[in-house]
Coordinates of C-alpha atoms in Angstrom, one line a residue:
M969 CA -3.1 -2.4 11.8
Y970 CA 0.6 -1.8 11.7
K971 CA 1.3 -3.8 8.6
N972 CA -1.0 -1.7 6.4
S973 CA 0.2 1.4 8.2
L974 CA 3.7 0.5 7.2
I975 CA 2.6 0.2 3.6
Y976 CA 0.8 3.6 3.7
L977 CA 3.9 5.0 5.5
T978 CA 6.1 3.8 2.7
S979 CA 4.1 5.7 0.1
S980 CA 4.2 8.8 2.4
V981 CA 7.9 8.6 2.7
G982 CA 8.2 8.1 -1.0
T983 CA 6.1 11.3 -1.6
I984 CA 8.2 13.2 1.0
L985 CA 11.5 12.1 -0.7
L986 CA 10.1 13.1 -4.2
N987 CA 9.3 16.6 -2.7
F988 CA 12.8 16.9 -1.2
I989 CA 14.5 15.8 -4.3
S990 CA 12.6 18.4 -6.4
L991 CA 13.1 21.3 -4.0
P992 CA 16.7 22.2 -5.0
F993 CA 15.7 22.3 -8.6
F994 CA 12.3 24.1 -8.4
T995 CA 13.5 26.8 -5.9
Q996 CA 16.2 27.8 -8.4
F997 CA 13.5 28.7 -10.9
L998 CA 10.5 29.7 -8.8
S999 CA 10.1 32.5 -6.2
L1000 CA 8.0 32.6 -3.0
S1001 CA 5.4 34.6 -5.0
D1002 CA 5.3 31.7 -7.6
Y1003 CA 4.6 29.2 -4.8
G1004 CA 1.9 31.6 -3.5
I1005 CA 0.1 31.4 -6.9
V1006 CA 0.4 27.6 -7.0
A1007 CA -1.1 27.5 -3.4
L1008 CA -4.1 29.6 -4.4
Y1009 CA -4.6 27.5 -7.6
I1010 CA -4.8 24.3 -5.6
L1011 CA -6.8 25.8 -2.9
F1012 CA -9.7 27.2 -5.0
G1013 CA -10.6 24.0 -7.0
V1014 CA -10.3 21.7 -4.0
T1015 CA -12.3 24.0 -1.8
I1016 CA -15.2 24.4 -4.2
T1017 CA -15.5 20.7 -5.1
S1018 CA -15.2 19.6 -1.4
F1019 CA -18.0 21.9 -0.4
F1020 CA -20.4 20.9 -3.2
S1021 CA -19.7 17.2 -2.7
L1022 CA -21.8 17.5 0.5
G1023 CA -19.6 15.1 2.5
L1024 CA -21.0 12.1 0.7
S1025 CA -17.7 10.2 0.7
Q1026 CA -18.2 9.8 4.5
A1027 CA -21.5 8.1 3.9
L1028 CA -19.7 5.7 1.5
F1029 CA -17.1 4.9 4.1
R1030 CA -19.6 4.3 6.9
F1031 CA -22.0 2.2 4.8
Y1032 CA -19.3 0.0 3.5
F1033 CA -19.0 -1.6 6.9
K1034 CA -22.8 -2.2 7.1
Y1035 CA -23.8 -3.6 3.7
D1036 CA -22.8 -6.3 1.2
F1037 CA -20.9 -5.9 -2.1
Y1038 CA -24.0 -5.4 -4.2
K1039 CA -25.5 -2.6 -2.1
T1040 CA -22.1 -0.9 -1.7
K1041 CA -21.8 -0.9 -5.5
I1042 CA -25.2 0.8 -5.8
I1043 CA -24.3 3.3 -3.2
F1044 CA -20.9 4.0 -4.7
S1045 CA -22.2 4.6 -8.2
T1046 CA -25.3 6.6 -7.0
I1047 CA -23.1 9.0 -5.1
F1048 CA -20.6 9.3 -8.0
I1049 CA -23.2 10.1 -10.6
F1050 CA -25.0 12.5 -8.2
V1051 CA -21.8 14.5 -7.3
L1052 CA -20.6 14.5 -10.9
T1053 CA -23.9 16.0 -12.0
I1054 CA -23.6 18.7 -9.3
F1055 CA -20.0 19.6 -10.5
V1056 CA -21.1 19.8 -14.2
V1057 CA -24.1 22.1 -13.4
L1058 CA -21.9 24.2 -11.1
Y1059 CA -19.4 24.7 -13.9
F1060 CA -21.8 25.9 -16.5
L1061 CA -24.0 28.0 -14.1
I1062 CA -21.3 29.7 -11.9
I1063 CA -17.6 28.9 -12.5
Y1064 CA -17.5 29.5 -16.3
P1065 CA -19.7 32.6 -16.5
F1066 CA -18.2 34.3 -13.5
S1067 CA -14.5 33.2 -13.8
T1068 CA -13.3 36.8 -14.4
Q1069 CA -15.2 38.1 -11.4
I1070 CA -13.8 35.3 -9.2
S1071 CA -10.3 36.2 -10.4
S1072 CA -10.5 39.8 -9.5
T1073 CA -12.6 39.5 -6.3
L1074 CA -11.0 36.6 -4.5
F1075 CA -7.5 36.6 -5.9
N1076 CA -6.9 40.2 -6.9
Q1077 CA -6.1 38.8 -10.4
A1078 CA -3.2 36.7 -9.0
L1079 CA -5.1 33.8 -10.7
S1080 CA -6.3 34.6 -14.2
S1081 CA -9.8 33.6 -15.2
Q1082 CA -8.3 30.7 -17.3
L1083 CA -6.5 29.4 -14.2
V1084 CA -9.7 29.7 -12.2
L1085 CA -11.4 27.4 -14.7
L1086 CA -8.4 25.0 -14.7
S1087 CA -8.3 25.0 -10.9
Y1088 CA -11.9 23.9 -10.8
L1089 CA -11.3 21.0 -13.1
N1090 CA -8.2 20.0 -11.1
G1091 CA -10.4 20.0 -8.0
I1092 CA -12.8 17.6 -9.7
F1093 CA -9.9 15.2 -10.5
V1094 CA -8.6 15.5 -6.9
Y1095 CA -12.1 14.9 -5.4
F1096 CA -12.9 11.8 -7.4
F1097 CA -9.4 10.3 -6.9
H1098 CA -9.9 10.6 -3.2
Y1099 CA -13.5 9.2 -3.5
N1100 CA -12.0 6.1 -5.1
K1101 CA -9.3 6.0 -2.6
T1102 CA -11.8 6.1 0.3
L1103 CA -13.3 2.8 -1.0
M1104 CA -9.8 1.2 -1.3
I1105 CA -9.0 2.3 2.3
A1106 CA -12.3 0.8 3.6
E1107 CA -11.4 -2.4 1.7
K1108 CA -7.9 -2.3 3.4
K1109 CA -6.2 -2.3 0.0
A1110 CA -3.1 -0.5 1.3
I1111 CA -0.9 -1.6 -1.6
N1112 CA -3.3 -0.2 -4.2
V1113 CA -3.6 3.1 -2.4
S1114 CA 0.1 3.5 -1.8
A1115 CA 0.9 2.6 -5.5
L1116 CA -1.5 5.3 -6.7
V1117 CA 0.0 7.9 -4.3
I1118 CA 3.5 7.1 -5.5
L1119 CA 2.3 7.3 -9.1
Q1120 CA 0.8 10.7 -8.5
G1121 CA 4.0 12.0 -6.9
V1122 CA 6.2 10.6 -9.7
L1123 CA 3.9 12.0 -12.5
N1124 CA 3.7 15.4 -10.7
L1125 CA 7.5 15.6 -10.4
S1126 CA 8.2 14.4 -14.0
I1127 CA 5.6 16.6 -15.8
S1128 CA 6.4 19.6 -13.7
F1129 CA 10.1 19.2 -14.4
Y1130 CA 9.5 19.1 -18.1
F1131 CA 7.4 22.2 -18.2
V1132 CA 9.7 24.2 -15.9
Y1133 CA 13.0 23.2 -17.4
F1134 CA 12.2 22.7 -21.1
E1135 CA 9.3 25.1 -21.5
N1136 CA 10.4 27.8 -19.0
L1137 CA 6.9 28.0 -17.5
T1138 CA 7.8 28.6 -13.7
F1139 CA 4.6 28.5 -11.6
L1140 CA 2.5 27.4 -14.6
G1141 CA 4.8 24.4 -14.9
L1142 CA 3.9 23.3 -11.4
I1143 CA 0.2 23.9 -12.1
L1144 CA 0.2 21.9 -15.3
G1145 CA 2.3 19.1 -13.7
S1146 CA -0.1 18.8 -10.8
T1147 CA -3.3 18.9 -12.9
L1148 CA -2.1 16.3 -15.4
A1149 CA -0.8 14.0 -12.6
N1150 CA -4.2 14.3 -10.8
L1151 CA -6.1 13.5 -14.1
I1152 CA -4.0 10.4 -14.8
T1153 CA -4.1 9.1 -11.3
F1154 CA -7.9 9.6 -11.1
T1155 CA -8.2 7.6 -14.4
V1156 CA -6.1 4.8 -13.0
S1157 CA -8.2 4.8 -9.7
V1158 CA -11.4 4.4 -11.8
I1159 CA -9.8 1.3 -13.5
V1160 CA -8.8 -0.2 -10.1
N1161 CA -12.4 0.3 -8.8
I1162 CA -14.1 -0.5 -12.1
R1163 CA -16.2 -3.4 -10.6
F1164 CA -18.0 -0.8 -8.4
Y1165 CA -19.1 1.4 -11.3
T1166 CA -22.6 0.8 -12.7
F1167 CA -25.3 2.9 -14.3
K1168 CA -27.7 1.6 -11.7
I1169 CA -28.7 4.2 -9.2
S1170 CA -31.0 4.1 -6.2
I1171 CA -32.9 7.2 -5.0
L1172 CA -33.5 5.4 -1.7
E1173 CA -29.7 4.9 -1.1
L1174 CA -29.0 8.5 -2.2
K1175 CA -31.6 9.7 0.3
R1176 CA -30.1 7.5 3.0
S1177 CA -26.6 8.8 2.2
L1178 CA -27.7 12.4 2.2
I1179 CA -29.5 11.9 5.5
Y1180 CA -26.2 10.6 7.0
S1181 CA -24.0 13.2 5.4
Y1182 CA -26.1 16.4 5.3
P1183 CA -25.3 17.4 8.9
E1184 CA -21.7 17.4 7.7
S1185 CA -22.3 19.9 4.9
P1186 CA -22.5 23.1 6.9
G1187 CA -19.4 21.9 8.8
I1188 CA -17.6 21.3 5.5
A1189 CA -18.5 24.8 4.3
I1190 CA -17.2 26.3 7.5
G1191 CA -14.1 24.2 7.6
L1192 CA -13.3 25.1 4.0
L1193 CA -13.7 28.8 4.8
Y1194 CA -11.6 28.3 7.9
N1195 CA -8.8 26.7 5.8
S1196 CA -8.9 29.2 2.9
F1197 CA -9.7 32.6 4.4
D1198 CA -6.2 33.0 5.7
K1199 CA -4.6 32.5 2.3
F1200 CA -7.0 34.8 0.6
M1201 CA -6.5 37.5 3.3
I1202 CA -2.7 37.2 3.2
T1203 CA -2.7 37.5 -0.5
N1204 CA -4.8 40.7 -0.5
V1205 CA -3.2 42.3 2.6
S1206 CA 0.4 41.2 2.6
G1207 CA 1.0 40.0 -1.0
L1208 CA 1.8 36.8 -2.9
K1209 CA 5.3 36.5 -1.3
E1210 CA 3.9 36.3 2.2
T1211 CA 1.4 33.7 0.9
G1212 CA 4.4 31.8 -0.5
V1213 CA 6.1 31.8 3.0
Y1214 CA 2.9 30.6 4.6
D1215 CA 2.5 27.8 2.0
F1216 CA 6.1 26.8 2.2
G1217 CA 5.9 26.5 6.0
F1218 CA 2.9 24.1 5.5
R1219 CA 4.9 22.1 2.9
F1220 CA 7.3 21.1 5.6
A1221 CA 4.8 20.7 8.4
T1222 CA 2.6 18.6 6.1
I1223 CA 5.3 15.9 6.2
L1224 CA 3.8 15.1 9.7
K1225 CA 0.3 15.1 8.3
L1226 CA 1.3 12.6 5.5
I1227 CA 2.8 10.3 8.2
M1228 CA -0.3 10.7 10.4
D1229 CA -2.6 9.9 7.4
A1230 CA -0.6 6.8 6.8
F1231 CA -1.7 5.5 10.2
G1232 CA -5.1 7.2 10.0
N1233 CA -6.0 5.2 6.9
T1234 CA -5.8 2.0 9.0
W1235 CA -7.2 3.6 12.1
G1236 CA -10.6 4.4 10.6
P1237 CA -11.5 0.9 9.5
L1238 CA -10.1 -0.5 12.8
F1239 CA -12.2 1.8 14.8
M1240 CA -15.4 1.0 12.9
K1241 CA -14.8 -2.7 13.1
N1242 CA -13.9 -2.8 16.8
M1243 CA -16.8 -0.6 17.8
E1244 CA -19.2 -2.8 15.7
N1245 CA -17.9 -5.7 17.8
N1246 CA -18.6 -3.7 20.9
S1247 CA -16.6 -5.9 23.3
K1248 CA -14.5 -4.7 26.2
K1249 CA -11.4 -6.2 24.6
S1250 CA -11.9 -4.6 21.2
V1251 CA -12.4 -1.2 22.8
Q1252 CA -9.4 -1.6 25.0
E1253 CA -7.4 -2.4 21.9
L1254 CA -8.4 1.0 20.4
I1255 CA -7.3 2.8 23.5
N1256 CA -3.9 1.1 23.6
K1257 CA -3.2 1.9 20.0
F1258 CA -4.4 5.4 20.4
Y1259 CA -1.7 6.0 23.1
Q1260 CA 0.9 4.3 21.0
L1261 CA 0.1 6.5 18.0
F1262 CA 0.4 9.6 20.2
F1263 CA 4.1 8.8 21.0
I1264 CA 4.9 7.7 17.5
F1265 CA 3.5 10.9 16.1
G1266 CA 5.4 12.8 18.8
F1267 CA 8.7 11.4 17.5
F1268 CA 8.0 12.5 14.0
A1269 CA 6.7 15.9 15.1
I1270 CA 9.9 16.6 17.1
S1271 CA 12.1 15.4 14.3
I1272 CA 10.4 17.6 11.7
S1273 CA 10.5 20.7 13.9
F1274 CA 14.1 20.2 14.8
F1275 CA 15.6 19.6 11.4
T1276 CA 13.6 21.7 9.1
E1277 CA 16.1 24.5 9.4
E1278 CA 18.9 22.4 8.1
A1279 CA 16.7 20.9 5.3
L1280 CA 15.8 24.4 4.1
I1281 CA 19.5 25.4 4.0
I1282 CA 20.4 22.3 2.1
L1283 CA 17.5 22.2 -0.3
T1284 CA 16.4 25.7 -1.0
T1285 CA 17.8 29.2 -1.6
E1286 CA 18.1 32.0 1.0
E1287 CA 14.7 33.5 0.1
F1288 CA 12.9 30.4 1.5
Y1289 CA 14.8 30.2 4.9
I1290 CA 12.3 32.4 6.7
A1291 CA 9.7 29.5 6.6
K1292 CA 11.7 27.8 9.4
Y1293 CA 10.1 30.0 12.0
L1294 CA 6.6 28.8 11.0
V1295 CA 7.2 25.1 10.8
P1296 CA 7.4 24.2 14.6
L1297 CA 4.1 26.0 15.2
L1298 CA 2.4 24.3 12.2
V1299 CA 3.8 21.0 13.4
I1300 CA 2.1 21.5 16.8
Y1301 CA -1.1 22.3 14.9
Y1302 CA -1.0 19.0 13.0
F1303 CA 0.2 17.0 16.0
A1304 CA -2.8 18.3 18.0
S1305 CA -5.1 16.6 15.5
T1306 CA -4.0 13.3 17.0
F1307 CA -6.8 13.9 19.5
T1308 CA -9.4 13.7 16.7
L1309 CA -8.4 10.2 15.8
M1310 CA -10.6 9.2 18.7
S1311 CA -13.2 12.0 18.9
I1312 CA -14.1 12.4 15.3
Q1313 CA -14.4 8.7 14.8
Q1314 CA -16.7 8.6 17.9
I1315 CA -18.9 11.2 16.2
Y1316 CA -18.9 9.4 12.9
F1317 CA -19.7 6.0 14.5
S1318 CA -22.7 7.6 16.4
G1319 CA -24.0 8.9 13.1
K1320 CA -24.8 12.2 14.7
L1321 CA -22.7 14.4 12.4
I1322 CA -24.9 17.4 13.2
Y1323 CA -22.8 17.9 16.4
N1324 CA -19.8 18.9 14.2
L1325 CA -21.7 22.1 13.2
P1326 CA -21.4 24.1 16.5
V1327 CA -17.8 23.0 16.8
S1328 CA -17.1 24.2 13.2
I1329 CA -18.9 27.5 13.8
T1330 CA -17.0 28.2 17.0
G1331 CA -13.7 27.5 15.3
L1332 CA -14.6 29.6 12.3
I1333 CA -15.5 32.7 14.4
I1334 CA -12.3 32.5 16.4
N1335 CA -10.2 31.9 13.3
L1336 CA -11.7 34.8 11.3
F1337 CA -11.5 37.2 14.2
L1338 CA -7.9 36.4 15.0
N1339 CA -6.9 36.5 11.3
I1340 CA -8.5 39.9 10.8
I1341 CA -6.6 41.2 13.8
L1342 CA -3.2 39.5 13.4
I1343 CA -2.5 39.2 9.6
P1344 CA -2.3 42.9 9.0
H1345 CA 0.4 43.1 11.7
Y1346 CA 2.2 39.8 11.5
G1347 CA 1.4 38.4 8.0
A1348 CA 1.9 34.6 7.8
L1349 CA 2.8 34.3 11.4
G1350 CA -0.5 35.9 12.4
A1351 CA -2.4 33.4 10.3
V1352 CA -0.5 30.5 12.0
I1353 CA -1.4 31.8 15.5
A1354 CA -5.0 32.2 14.5
T1355 CA -5.2 28.7 13.0
I1356 CA -3.6 27.1 16.1
S1357 CA -5.8 29.0 18.5
A1358 CA -9.1 28.1 16.7
S1359 CA -7.9 24.5 16.3
F1360 CA -7.3 24.0 20.0
I1361 CA -10.8 25.1 20.9
Q1362 CA -12.3 22.8 18.3
I1363 CA -10.3 19.8 19.6
I1364 CA -11.5 20.4 23.2
L1365 CA -15.1 20.6 22.0
N1366 CA -14.7 17.5 19.8
I1367 CA -13.3 15.5 22.8
Y1368 CA -16.3 16.5 24.9
I1369 CA -18.9 15.7 22.2
G1370 CA -17.3 12.5 21.1
N1371 CA -17.3 11.1 24.6
R1372 CA -20.9 12.1 25.1
L1373 CA -22.1 10.5 21.9
C1374 CA -19.9 7.4 21.9
P1375 CA -18.4 6.9 25.4
I1376 CA -14.9 5.4 25.4
R1377 CA -13.1 5.3 28.8
Y1378 CA -9.6 6.6 28.0
N1379 CA -7.6 8.9 30.2
V1380 CA -8.2 12.3 28.6
K1381 CA -6.2 14.2 31.3
R1382 CA -3.2 11.9 30.7
T1383 CA -3.4 12.4 26.9
I1384 CA -3.4 16.2 27.3
Q1385 CA -0.4 16.0 29.6
I1386 CA 1.4 14.0 26.9
F1387 CA 0.5 16.5 24.3
I1388 CA 1.8 19.4 26.4
L1389 CA 5.1 17.6 27.1
I1390 CA 5.8 16.8 23.4
S1391 CA 4.7 20.3 22.4
S1392 CA 7.1 21.8 24.9
I1393 CA 9.9 19.7 23.4
I1394 CA 9.0 21.0 19.9
A1395 CA 9.0 24.6 21.2
L1396 CA 12.7 24.1 22.1
S1397 CA 13.5 24.4 18.4
Y1398 CA 13.0 28.2 18.8
P1399 CA 15.7 29.0 21.4
I1400 CA 18.0 26.6 19.6
M1401 CA 17.5 28.5 16.3
F1402 CA 17.8 32.0 17.9
F1403 CA 20.7 31.5 20.3
I1404 CA 23.0 28.9 18.8
D1405 CA 24.9 29.8 15.6
D1406 CA 27.2 26.8 15.2
T1407 CA 25.3 24.3 12.9
L1408 CA 27.2 21.2 14.3
I1409 CA 26.3 22.1 17.9
K1410 CA 22.7 22.7 16.9
V1411 CA 22.5 19.3 15.3
L1412 CA 24.1 17.5 18.2
I1413 CA 21.8 19.2 20.7
K1414 CA 18.7 18.3 18.7
M1415 CA 19.9 14.7 18.3
F1416 CA 20.5 14.4 22.0
I1417 CA 17.0 15.6 22.8
L1418 CA 15.4 13.3 20.2
I1419 CA 17.3 10.3 21.4
T1420 CA 16.4 11.1 25.0
Y1421 CA 12.7 11.2 24.0
V1422 CA 12.9 7.8 22.4
Y1423 CA 14.8 6.3 25.4
C1424 CA 12.2 7.7 27.9
V1425 CA 9.3 6.4 25.8
I1426 CA 10.7 2.9 25.4
S1427 CA 12.2 2.6 28.9
N1428 CA 8.9 3.7 30.6
K1429 CA 7.0 1.2 28.4
L1430 CA 4.9 3.9 26.8
I1431 CA 5.3 2.0 23.6
Y1432 CA 6.0 -1.8 23.4
I1433 CA 8.3 -2.3 20.4
D1434 CA 8.0 -6.1 20.6
E1435 CA 4.2 -5.9 20.6
I1436 CA 4.2 -3.8 17.4
Y1437 CA 6.8 -6.1 15.9
N1438 CA 4.9 -9.2 16.8
E1439 CA 1.6 -7.8 15.4
F1440 CA 3.4 -7.1 12.1
L1441 CA 4.7 -10.6 12.0
L1442 CA 1.3 -12.1 12.7
T1443 CA -0.4 -10.1 9.9
R1444 CA 2.2 -11.4 7.5
K1445 CA 1.2 -15.0 8.0

């Protein structure tokens, strides 16, 4: 597990470094409002295509572990052709004819009708790139996935730089850079997976895939509304600048998500394989690694929360500094999703995805209610509080449902205590920001707390460094 995780982590670190390198340049040319437009552009296309894909990529991932190459190939191509057909029909029936109305109704014309159309096409590129990537992850082709992620980052940075610097396009430069990078990366991913593409389709396999994934569709719709409503509301109530603050806070907190995804890419296949084995030893291996990941993610969560303030000062202009107050809360939000490493996979393994629906509905109701109350008064901060509150309720429900559908005897109470402890450490970033003015003293205090955390984790044998190291050596042989 850790060898492939390290490969995925390398690509994540590469992406993070590319983003950091580009910030001092782009923040000289773009405002928070420009970043708000870019956020809305990415959000619309990805949201629409994710919804109408019906969650079928989950069926591909699950069935990969059940069938041979030939049947997987048929399933892969059947789903691809089916989803592509949906996207084409949707474009000509809804997106193209009503692009002007979408621009005015959803975005208050912050996105032009032309950008609405381009956003939808970008969403298609992103979806099918991730669809191809899902198969590579199932095949444990970490190097291929990592190379594509790095390629995407390099292309995005290079093309965006050209349009912003040489063509003076500001936010449109980032939009064109992202879209062209996604198109090229998607094309390359098709070439990598070309052996799975065929014109043969199976109605039976499509039916089987839809039966597996259809319970996920309402949950996807609710989840997408959950993740997009706040940005739409901030834009219409507080303006593009506040949307930019919200998006910029997520840009730094997402560093933790990229790191977690690097480990999550290997966790999914490991979970499915070990649960298929269904032995006491294989299940215990999952539990041990789950606890290890909690402390590993905790280290990165604390580091990001503590040092975002200094990173913003070094890499951006003063207009962007305000995002530092959102990042620790958003990091706690992402860190809390560690619980779902176990619970969501338990639900997927059971095949009873319909149980995701009540969880999603509950989260959506709480999220919408709190957004409506808090955003008019607190703007982006209100959206963050609403997101975290709804997320915590969903996590609790997922833990309960996951353990009912696919019982795994791990200590939930202990896990919650660990989460509360690490979240409390993250929360220390606020009094440090508010009450200490000297930058050097701030950094020293943060370093002391972080080193103390690492020492306590290792000395109390909460993580066995030698075990991780030995596993990495064994996988290299």
